[in-house]
mmCIF file of C-alpha atoms in Angstrom:
data_model
loop_
_atom_site.group_PDB
_atom_site.id
_atom_site.type_symbol
_atom_site.label_atom_id
_atom_site.label_comp_id
_atom_site.label_asym_id
_atom_site.label_seq_id
_atom_site.Cartn_x
_atom_site.Cartn_y
_atom_site.Cartn_z
ATOM 1 C CA MET A 1 18.608 40.120 48.425
ATOM 2 C CA ALA A 2 20.341 39.511 44.312
ATOM 3 C CA ARG A 3 19.362 42.379 41.917
ATOM 4 C CA THR A 4 19.526 41.248 38.293
ATOM 5 C CA ARG A 5 21.899 42.936 36.094
ATOM 6 C CA ALA A 6 23.591 44.319 38.971
ATOM 7 C CA GLU A 7 27.488 44.188 39.515
ATOM 8 C CA PRO A 8 27.673 42.096 42.627
ATOM 9 C CA LYS A 9 28.758 44.323 45.922
ATOM 10 C CA PRO A 10 29.924 41.331 48.392
ATOM 11 C CA PRO A 11 27.345 41.530 51.981
ATOM 12 C CA TRP A 12 28.354 43.785 55.581
ATOM 13 C CA ARG A 13 28.931 40.779 56.684
ATOM 14 C CA ALA A 14 31.393 40.376 54.374
ATOM 15 C CA VAL A 15 33.516 42.786 55.528
ATOM 16 C CA PRO A 16 36.698 41.990 56.876
ATOM 17 C CA PRO A 17 36.543 42.509 61.478
ATOM 18 C CA GLY A 18 39.309 44.200 61.204
ATOM 19 C CA VAL A 19 37.533 46.644 59.001
ATOM 20 C CA ARG A 20 34.772 46.725 60.723
ATOM 21 C CA ALA A 21 36.848 47.909 63.872
ATOM 22 C CA GLU A 22 37.566 50.350 62.199
ATOM 23 C CA VAL A 23 34.957 51.785 61.587
ATOM 24 C CA HIS A 24 34.238 51.336 64.645
ATOM 25 C CA ARG A 25 37.460 53.405 65.626
ATOM 26 C CA ALA A 26 36.645 55.930 63.318
ATOM 27 C CA LEU A 27 32.556 57.230 64.230
ATOM 28 C CA GLY A 28 32.380 56.876 67.996
ATOM 29 C CA SER A 29 29.525 53.536 67.943
ATOM 30 C CA PRO A 30 29.762 49.403 66.990
ATOM 31 C CA VAL A 31 27.801 49.109 62.915
ATOM 32 C CA VAL A 32 25.156 47.374 64.198
ATOM 33 C CA ARG A 33 23.035 47.168 60.525
ATOM 34 C CA GLY A 34 25.292 47.403 56.651
ATOM 35 C CA THR A 35 23.145 46.900 54.263
ATOM 36 C CA ARG A 36 24.244 47.298 50.756
ATOM 37 C CA THR A 37 22.509 50.286 48.931
ATOM 38 C CA TRP A 38 22.302 49.954 44.259
ATOM 39 C CA GLY A 39 23.054 52.460 42.528
ATOM 40 C CA GLY A 40 25.806 53.265 38.982
ATOM 41 C CA PHE A 41 27.062 51.125 37.399
ATOM 42 C CA ALA A 42 30.473 50.494 39.559
ATOM 43 C CA PRO A 43 30.801 47.499 42.219
ATOM 44 C CA THR A 44 32.272 49.580 45.011
ATOM 45 C CA PRO A 45 30.306 48.533 48.110
ATOM 46 C CA THR A 46 28.636 50.817 48.994
ATOM 47 C CA TYR A 47 26.179 50.510 52.622
ATOM 48 C CA ARG A 48 23.421 52.580 54.439
ATOM 49 C CA LEU A 49 24.892 52.115 58.143
ATOM 50 C CA ARG A 50 23.327 51.605 61.414
ATOM 51 C CA LEU A 51 24.897 52.093 64.198
ATOM 52 C CA ALA A 52 24.556 51.263 68.236
ATOM 53 C CA ASP A 53 23.526 55.404 69.003
ATOM 54 C CA GLY A 54 21.217 54.931 66.823
ATOM 55 C CA ARG A 55 22.984 58.239 64.245
ATOM 56 C CA ARG A 56 23.837 56.363 60.306
ATOM 57 C CA ALA A 57 26.836 57.161 57.939
ATOM 58 C CA PHE A 58 27.182 55.697 54.787
ATOM 59 C CA PHE A 59 29.826 53.117 53.918
ATOM 60 C CA LYS A 60 31.665 53.575 50.673
ATOM 61 C CA GLY A 61 35.824 51.717 49.677
ATOM 62 C CA ILE A 62 37.332 49.851 47.425
ATOM 63 C CA TYR A 63 39.764 46.519 48.482
ATOM 64 C CA ARG A 64 41.722 43.810 46.572
ATOM 65 C CA GLU A 65 38.333 42.712 44.211
ATOM 66 C CA SER A 66 37.704 46.788 42.380
ATOM 67 C CA ASN A 67 38.800 47.169 39.874
ATOM 68 C CA ASP A 68 41.635 49.825 38.470
ATOM 69 C CA PHE A 69 38.413 52.666 37.515
ATOM 70 C CA SER A 70 36.876 52.324 40.974
ATOM 71 C CA ARG A 71 39.674 52.268 42.604
ATOM 72 C CA GLY A 72 41.539 55.037 40.667
ATOM 73 C CA ALA A 73 37.992 57.399 40.810
ATOM 74 C CA LEU A 74 37.483 56.453 45.003
ATOM 75 C CA GLN A 75 41.700 57.922 46.206
ATOM 76 C CA ARG A 76 39.981 61.469 43.817
ATOM 77 C CA GLU A 77 36.762 61.253 46.361
ATOM 78 C CA ALA A 78 38.359 61.593 48.931
ATOM 79 C CA ARG A 79 40.154 63.674 47.705
ATOM 80 C CA VAL A 80 37.709 66.109 47.105
ATOM 81 C CA TYR A 81 35.996 65.511 50.323
ATOM 82 C CA GLY A 82 39.215 66.180 51.690
ATOM 83 C CA GLU A 83 40.412 69.270 50.396
ATOM 84 C CA LEU A 84 36.533 71.419 49.128
ATOM 85 C CA SER A 85 34.249 70.520 52.317
ATOM 86 C CA GLY A 86 34.672 73.863 52.573
ATOM 87 C CA ILE A 87 33.790 74.736 49.491
ATOM 88 C CA LEU A 88 31.036 71.679 48.838
ATOM 89 C CA GLY A 89 28.963 72.753 52.554
ATOM 90 C CA PRO A 90 25.702 72.972 51.890
ATOM 91 C CA TRP A 91 25.891 70.569 48.315
ATOM 92 C CA ALA A 92 27.869 66.990 49.296
ATOM 93 C CA PRO A 93 26.971 64.500 52.501
ATOM 94 C CA ARG A 94 29.337 65.616 55.540
ATOM 95 C CA PHE A 95 32.944 63.908 55.389
ATOM 96 C CA TYR A 96 33.157 62.400 59.205
ATOM 97 C CA ALA A 97 35.819 59.699 58.357
ATOM 98 C CA GLY A 98 38.357 58.598 55.534
ATOM 99 C CA PHE A 99 40.612 55.564 56.216
ATOM 100 C CA ARG A 100 43.002 52.973 54.750
ATOM 101 C CA HIS A 101 42.934 48.705 56.757
ATOM 102 C CA GLU A 102 45.149 46.397 54.906
ATOM 103 C CA ASP A 103 43.793 45.856 50.674
ATOM 104 C CA TRP A 104 41.063 48.330 51.858
ATOM 105 C CA HIS A 105 40.647 52.262 51.685
ATOM 106 C CA VAL A 106 37.335 53.194 52.776
ATOM 107 C CA LEU A 107 34.673 56.875 53.272
ATOM 108 C CA LEU A 108 32.273 57.168 55.862
ATOM 109 C CA LEU A 109 29.793 60.556 55.090
ATOM 110 C CA GLU A 110 26.702 61.402 56.080
ATOM 111 C CA ASP A 111 23.851 59.290 55.255
ATOM 112 C CA VAL A 112 21.533 61.242 53.200
ATOM 113 C CA GLY A 113 18.731 58.833 52.430
ATOM 114 C CA LEU A 114 17.010 56.730 49.883
ATOM 115 C CA GLN A 115 17.219 57.301 45.615
ATOM 116 C CA THR A 116 14.913 60.220 45.864
ATOM 117 C CA VAL A 117 14.372 59.934 41.635
ATOM 118 C CA PRO A 118 13.564 58.404 39.180
ATOM 119 C CA PRO A 119 9.903 58.453 38.855
ATOM 120 C CA TRP A 120 11.556 62.706 37.384
ATOM 121 C CA ALA A 121 7.529 63.701 38.091
ATOM 122 C CA PRO A 122 7.899 67.046 36.402
ATOM 123 C CA ALA A 123 7.821 69.180 39.591
ATOM 124 C CA ALA A 124 11.132 68.058 41.103
ATOM 125 C CA ALA A 125 13.037 67.544 37.531
ATOM 126 C CA ARG A 126 11.876 71.885 38.182
ATOM 127 C CA GLY A 127 13.173 72.030 42.288
ATOM 128 C CA ILE A 128 16.649 69.824 40.589
ATOM 129 C CA ALA A 129 17.287 71.796 37.058
ATOM 130 C CA ARG A 130 16.968 76.003 39.765
ATOM 131 C CA ALA A 131 18.796 73.813 42.918
ATOM 132 C CA TYR A 132 21.177 72.579 40.947
ATOM 133 C CA ALA A 133 22.350 76.054 38.552
ATOM 134 C CA THR A 134 22.002 77.855 42.102
ATOM 135 C CA PHE A 135 24.956 75.113 43.223
ATOM 136 C CA HIS A 136 26.732 77.131 39.371
ATOM 137 C CA ALA A 137 26.257 80.383 40.646
ATOM 138 C CA ALA A 138 27.220 79.566 44.492
ATOM 139 C CA THR A 139 31.380 78.539 42.771
ATOM 140 C CA LEU A 140 30.981 80.951 39.331
ATOM 141 C CA GLY A 141 34.801 82.498 39.510
ATOM 142 C CA ALA A 142 35.772 80.982 42.697
ATOM 143 C CA ASP A 143 39.841 80.223 43.308
ATOM 144 C CA LEU A 144 39.741 76.293 42.550
ATOM 145 C CA PRO A 145 43.035 74.667 43.271
ATOM 146 C CA ALA A 146 45.114 74.140 40.143
ATOM 147 C CA TRP A 147 44.808 69.983 40.142
ATOM 148 C CA LEU A 148 40.866 70.090 39.193
ATOM 149 C CA PRO A 149 41.069 69.220 35.861
ATOM 150 C CA GLN A 150 40.166 72.152 33.833
ATOM 151 C CA PRO A 151 38.953 72.197 30.080
ATOM 152 C CA GLN A 152 41.632 71.782 28.258
ATOM 153 C CA ARG A 153 42.156 68.142 29.604
ATOM 154 C CA ARG A 154 38.963 66.706 30.288
ATOM 155 C CA LEU A 155 37.747 68.007 27.060
ATOM 156 C CA GLY A 156 40.295 67.881 24.085
ATOM 157 C CA HIS A 157 40.927 64.385 24.102
ATOM 158 C CA ILE A 158 37.258 63.736 23.030
ATOM 159 C CA THR A 159 36.902 64.769 19.467
ATOM 160 C CA TRP A 160 34.802 63.947 16.140
ATOM 161 C CA ASP A 161 37.863 63.060 14.022
ATOM 162 C CA ARG A 162 38.408 60.190 17.660
ATOM 163 C CA VAL A 163 35.343 59.121 17.355
ATOM 164 C CA VAL A 164 35.155 58.357 12.573
ATOM 165 C CA GLU A 165 39.139 56.709 13.085
ATOM 166 C CA GLU A 166 37.616 54.327 16.265
ATOM 167 C CA SER A 167 34.411 53.947 14.704
ATOM 168 C CA ASP A 168 34.972 52.824 11.336
ATOM 169 C CA ASP A 169 34.019 56.272 10.592
ATOM 170 C CA LEU A 170 31.531 55.745 11.649
ATOM 171 C CA GLN A 171 30.337 51.982 11.163
ATOM 172 C CA ALA A 172 30.269 51.209 14.222
ATOM 173 C CA VAL A 173 28.310 53.911 15.934
ATOM 174 C CA ALA A 174 25.417 53.871 12.968
ATOM 175 C CA ALA A 175 25.512 49.994 13.374
ATOM 176 C CA LEU A 176 23.796 49.873 16.641
ATOM 177 C CA ALA A 177 21.032 51.408 14.403
ATOM 178 C CA GLY A 178 20.411 47.364 13.881
ATOM 179 C CA ASP A 179 18.425 47.799 10.560
ATOM 180 C CA GLN A 180 18.411 51.739 10.849
ATOM 181 C CA SER A 181 22.017 50.800 10.572
ATOM 182 C CA GLU A 182 21.718 52.992 6.933
ATOM 183 C CA THR A 183 19.976 55.857 7.449
ATOM 184 C CA ALA A 184 21.841 55.757 10.111
ATOM 185 C CA LEU A 185 25.080 56.253 8.846
ATOM 186 C CA ILE A 186 23.942 59.073 6.165
ATOM 187 C CA TRP A 187 22.938 61.642 8.929
ATOM 188 C CA LEU A 188 25.542 60.678 11.059
ATOM 189 C CA ARG A 189 27.766 61.856 7.881
ATOM 190 C CA ALA A 190 25.630 64.387 6.814
ATOM 191 C CA ALA A 191 26.093 65.999 10.397
ATOM 192 C CA LEU A 192 29.619 65.559 10.706
ATOM 193 C CA PRO A 193 30.629 68.661 10.511
ATOM 194 C CA LEU A 194 28.941 70.791 12.436
ATOM 195 C CA LEU A 195 29.246 68.714 15.507
ATOM 196 C CA ALA A 196 32.765 68.673 15.092
ATOM 197 C CA ARG A 197 32.794 72.345 15.015
ATOM 198 C CA LEU A 198 31.002 72.943 18.100
ATOM 199 C CA THR A 199 32.617 69.614 19.969
ATOM 200 C CA ALA A 200 36.756 71.647 18.682
ATOM 201 C CA VAL A 201 35.859 75.059 21.055
ATOM 202 C CA ALA A 202 34.305 73.490 23.058
ATOM 203 C CA PRO A 203 37.792 73.172 25.095
ATOM 204 C CA ASP A 204 38.212 77.112 24.568
ATOM 205 C CA LEU A 205 34.998 78.380 25.953
ATOM 206 C CA PRO A 206 35.826 81.993 28.228
ATOM 207 C CA GLY A 207 34.672 81.737 31.909
ATOM 208 C CA PRO A 208 33.883 82.436 34.346
ATOM 209 C CA TYR A 209 34.218 78.720 35.578
ATOM 210 C CA ALA A 210 32.734 77.119 38.395
ATOM 211 C CA LEU A 211 33.202 74.198 40.227
ATOM 212 C CA LEU A 212 31.612 70.669 38.387
ATOM 213 C CA HIS A 213 30.319 67.634 39.278
ATOM 214 C CA GLY A 214 31.273 66.079 36.403
ATOM 215 C CA ASP A 215 28.897 63.363 36.722
ATOM 216 C CA THR A 216 24.917 64.231 38.311
ATOM 217 C CA ARG A 217 22.470 61.323 37.823
ATOM 218 C CA SER A 218 19.631 60.400 40.012
ATOM 219 C CA ASP A 219 21.264 58.061 41.815
ATOM 220 C CA ASN A 220 23.788 60.592 42.496
ATOM 221 C CA LEU A 221 21.626 63.084 44.487
ATOM 222 C CA ARG A 222 19.088 63.676 46.790
ATOM 223 C CA TYR A 223 16.622 66.395 47.010
ATOM 224 C CA ARG A 224 14.047 67.095 49.697
ATOM 225 C CA GLY A 225 12.384 69.957 51.652
ATOM 226 C CA GLY A 226 14.640 71.657 48.249
ATOM 227 C CA HIS A 227 17.205 70.766 49.168
ATOM 228 C CA LEU A 228 19.884 69.817 46.591
ATOM 229 C CA VAL A 229 22.987 67.142 47.408
ATOM 230 C CA LEU A 230 25.652 66.295 45.200
ATOM 231 C CA PHE A 231 28.023 63.037 45.774
ATOM 232 C CA ASP A 232 29.380 60.337 44.063
ATOM 233 C CA TRP A 233 31.636 62.865 43.294
ATOM 234 C CA PRO A 234 35.986 62.213 40.806
ATOM 235 C CA PHE A 235 34.989 63.614 38.330
ATOM 236 C CA ALA A 236 35.112 67.146 40.166
ATOM 237 C CA GLN A 237 36.231 69.811 38.120
ATOM 238 C CA VAL A 238 36.705 73.103 36.819
ATOM 239 C CA GLY A 239 34.932 74.557 33.930
ATOM 240 C CA ARG A 240 31.444 76.286 32.144
ATOM 241 C CA PRO A 241 28.924 75.191 33.729
ATOM 242 C CA GLU A 242 27.051 74.456 30.376
ATOM 243 C CA HIS A 243 28.279 71.161 29.848
ATOM 244 C CA ASP A 244 27.210 69.920 34.001
ATOM 245 C CA LEU A 245 23.329 71.002 32.636
ATOM 246 C CA ALA A 246 24.152 69.621 29.260
ATOM 247 C CA ALA A 247 24.814 66.193 31.163
ATOM 248 C CA PHE A 248 21.988 66.900 33.729
ATOM 249 C CA ALA A 249 19.115 67.276 31.343
ATOM 250 C CA GLN A 250 19.756 63.889 28.966
ATOM 251 C CA SER A 251 19.926 62.128 32.234
ATOM 252 C CA VAL A 252 16.608 62.740 33.044
ATOM 253 C CA ALA A 253 14.860 62.847 30.004
ATOM 254 C CA THR A 254 17.462 59.323 29.441
ATOM 255 C CA GLU A 255 15.012 58.201 32.544
ATOM 256 C CA GLY A 256 12.240 58.881 30.919
ATOM 257 C CA GLY A 257 11.383 62.995 32.369
ATOM 258 C CA PRO A 258 10.683 66.050 30.668
ATOM 259 C CA ASP A 259 12.668 67.053 27.747
ATOM 260 C CA PRO A 260 16.253 67.993 27.782
ATOM 261 C CA ASP A 261 15.366 71.267 27.184
ATOM 262 C CA GLN A 262 12.437 72.053 29.926
ATOM 263 C CA VAL A 263 15.058 71.108 32.250
ATOM 264 C CA ALA A 264 17.836 73.544 31.121
ATOM 265 C CA ALA A 265 15.279 76.159 30.988
ATOM 266 C CA TRP A 266 14.092 76.224 34.381
ATOM 267 C CA TYR A 267 18.188 76.309 35.236
ATOM 268 C CA GLY A 268 17.595 78.896 33.188
ATOM 269 C CA GLU A 269 15.124 80.382 35.967
ATOM 270 C CA ARG A 270 18.547 80.761 38.046
ATOM 271 C CA PHE A 271 21.212 80.979 36.169
ATOM 272 C CA PRO A 272 21.979 82.704 32.313
ATOM 273 C CA VAL A 273 22.568 79.099 29.758
ATOM 274 C CA ARG A 274 24.811 80.848 26.806
ATOM 275 C CA PRO A 275 23.653 78.955 23.927
ATOM 276 C CA GLU A 276 26.634 78.899 22.646
ATOM 277 C CA ALA A 277 28.164 77.344 25.338
ATOM 278 C CA LEU A 278 25.645 74.726 25.637
ATOM 279 C CA ASP A 279 25.294 73.691 22.293
ATOM 280 C CA SER A 280 28.733 73.449 22.333
ATOM 281 C CA ALA A 281 27.721 71.064 25.298
ATOM 282 C CA ILE A 282 26.181 68.673 23.891
ATOM 283 C CA ALA A 283 28.109 67.937 20.652
ATOM 284 C CA TRP A 284 30.696 66.883 22.945
ATOM 285 C CA MET A 285 28.753 64.623 25.143
ATOM 286 C CA ALA A 286 27.328 62.914 21.733
ATOM 287 C CA ALA A 287 31.690 62.524 21.271
ATOM 288 C CA PHE A 288 32.096 61.695 24.519
ATOM 289 C CA PHE A 289 28.346 58.664 24.243
ATOM 290 C CA ALA A 290 29.762 57.692 20.663
ATOM 291 C CA ASP A 291 32.537 56.993 21.230
ATOM 292 C CA LEU A 292 31.701 54.402 24.052
ATOM 293 C CA ALA A 293 27.498 53.065 23.272
ATOM 294 C CA TRP A 294 29.648 50.483 20.449
ATOM 295 C CA ARG A 295 32.409 49.323 22.713
ATOM 296 C CA PRO A 296 31.960 45.454 23.608
ATOM 297 C CA ASP A 297 30.956 45.329 27.723
ATOM 298 C CA ILE A 298 33.297 46.597 30.111
ATOM 299 C CA PRO A 299 33.884 42.344 33.283
ATOM 300 C CA GLY A 300 31.910 43.102 35.463
ATOM 301 C CA LEU A 301 29.694 46.661 34.251
ATOM 302 C CA PRO A 302 26.613 44.373 32.259
ATOM 303 C CA ARG A 303 24.767 47.737 32.629
ATOM 304 C CA LEU A 304 26.552 50.564 31.357
ATOM 305 C CA ARG A 305 27.509 50.541 27.531
ATOM 306 C CA PRO A 306 23.239 49.652 27.383
ATOM 307 C CA PHE A 307 22.418 53.211 29.183
ATOM 308 C CA GLN A 308 25.093 54.972 27.134
ATOM 309 C CA ARG A 309 22.976 53.804 24.380
ATOM 310 C CA ARG A 310 19.842 55.018 24.836
ATOM 311 C CA GLN A 311 21.924 58.547 26.260
ATOM 312 C CA LEU A 312 23.676 59.002 23.105
ATOM 313 C CA GLY A 313 19.424 58.271 21.215
ATOM 314 C CA VAL A 314 18.447 60.837 23.306
ATOM 315 C CA VAL A 315 21.489 63.683 22.973
ATOM 316 C CA LEU A 316 21.893 62.784 19.148
ATOM 317 C CA ALA A 317 18.032 64.128 19.566
ATOM 318 C CA TRP A 318 18.419 66.817 21.349
ATOM 319 C CA ALA A 319 21.400 68.131 19.235
ATOM 320 C CA SER A 320 19.355 67.851 15.809
ATOM 321 C CA ARG A 321 16.452 70.132 17.712
ATOM 322 C CA ARG A 322 18.117 72.084 18.452
ATOM 323 C CA LEU A 323 20.801 72.846 16.154
ATOM 324 C CA ARG A 324 18.073 72.887 13.489
ATOM 325 C CA LEU A 325 19.466 68.989 11.723
ATOM 326 C CA PRO A 326 17.171 66.098 10.163
ATOM 327 C CA ASP A 327 14.758 64.744 12.609
ATOM 328 C CA PRO A 328 17.326 61.130 13.585
ATOM 329 C CA THR A 329 14.336 58.982 13.717
ATOM 330 C CA TRP A 330 16.767 55.843 13.500
ATOM 331 C CA VAL A 331 18.155 56.802 17.301
ATOM 332 C CA SER A 332 14.586 54.701 18.933
ATOM 333 C CA ALA A 333 16.087 52.302 18.131
ATOM 334 C CA LEU A 334 19.430 52.616 21.047
ATOM 335 C CA ARG A 335 16.552 52.556 23.163
#
């Protein structure tokens, strides 16, 4: 069944017979049904598989027609599952197998079921936030592999100076507000010194560091019976947990859930949040979305830029409340 504005994905029957035979070999049972799964923004071939012996599995792959982003992401994720399974423990799907066949590279994982959020009912948001804090606490100060991106590498290339330079002195960002673009430009330029200062210190926040997921949002998690499972791990990294928290909290609000400060408060019931680290993470995230939201659509990813614009609006509104900046009423135009 086609999905409006969803990225194209081939049906299971279009997967080459040789690849399906490798799945049979790796899992020890033939596939009797493969159902396409949707979510995220990339056209990666993903399927929930039902096997002849009654088991289920999840198929994720890239092939000749996959874009460079998808190829790089799957290769990074394969390394995470291959080398960090002991650290990830109960927080990630079980990794069954990975293989290459002709132009295909495939990961076979535990099937963790259908999406559980949104809608973001307060009880679900509270439970997930607390479980997310427990995940970070479990790896805080752990001896993590050196190949995982460190804060200086991951965060240092995003700055407000870069946003200003590439967006024509913030005019491209302000233009996203349409008729309110002049108001937006005045607000952005007034807030810039504080946002830039907080963003600049983000790469150098002191530890202890934890393992970060790097892209936690509703389509990358499942929550059932009080248990949180995170998947899609290509952006795994090392850093202060507040960076993961900021990304997660704004995504909940972007999808119509509770206010991000409320999500952060629930998280803080299980893991202490450093206010200065969270403020820095929010300012960095605002720069991240301001750097992307105004750019042209990426071919094959029609839903990404509109979502990033909504995220930018949520993050700037959140920053204004925490940093006592004037209310950016113009961000309503981004949502």
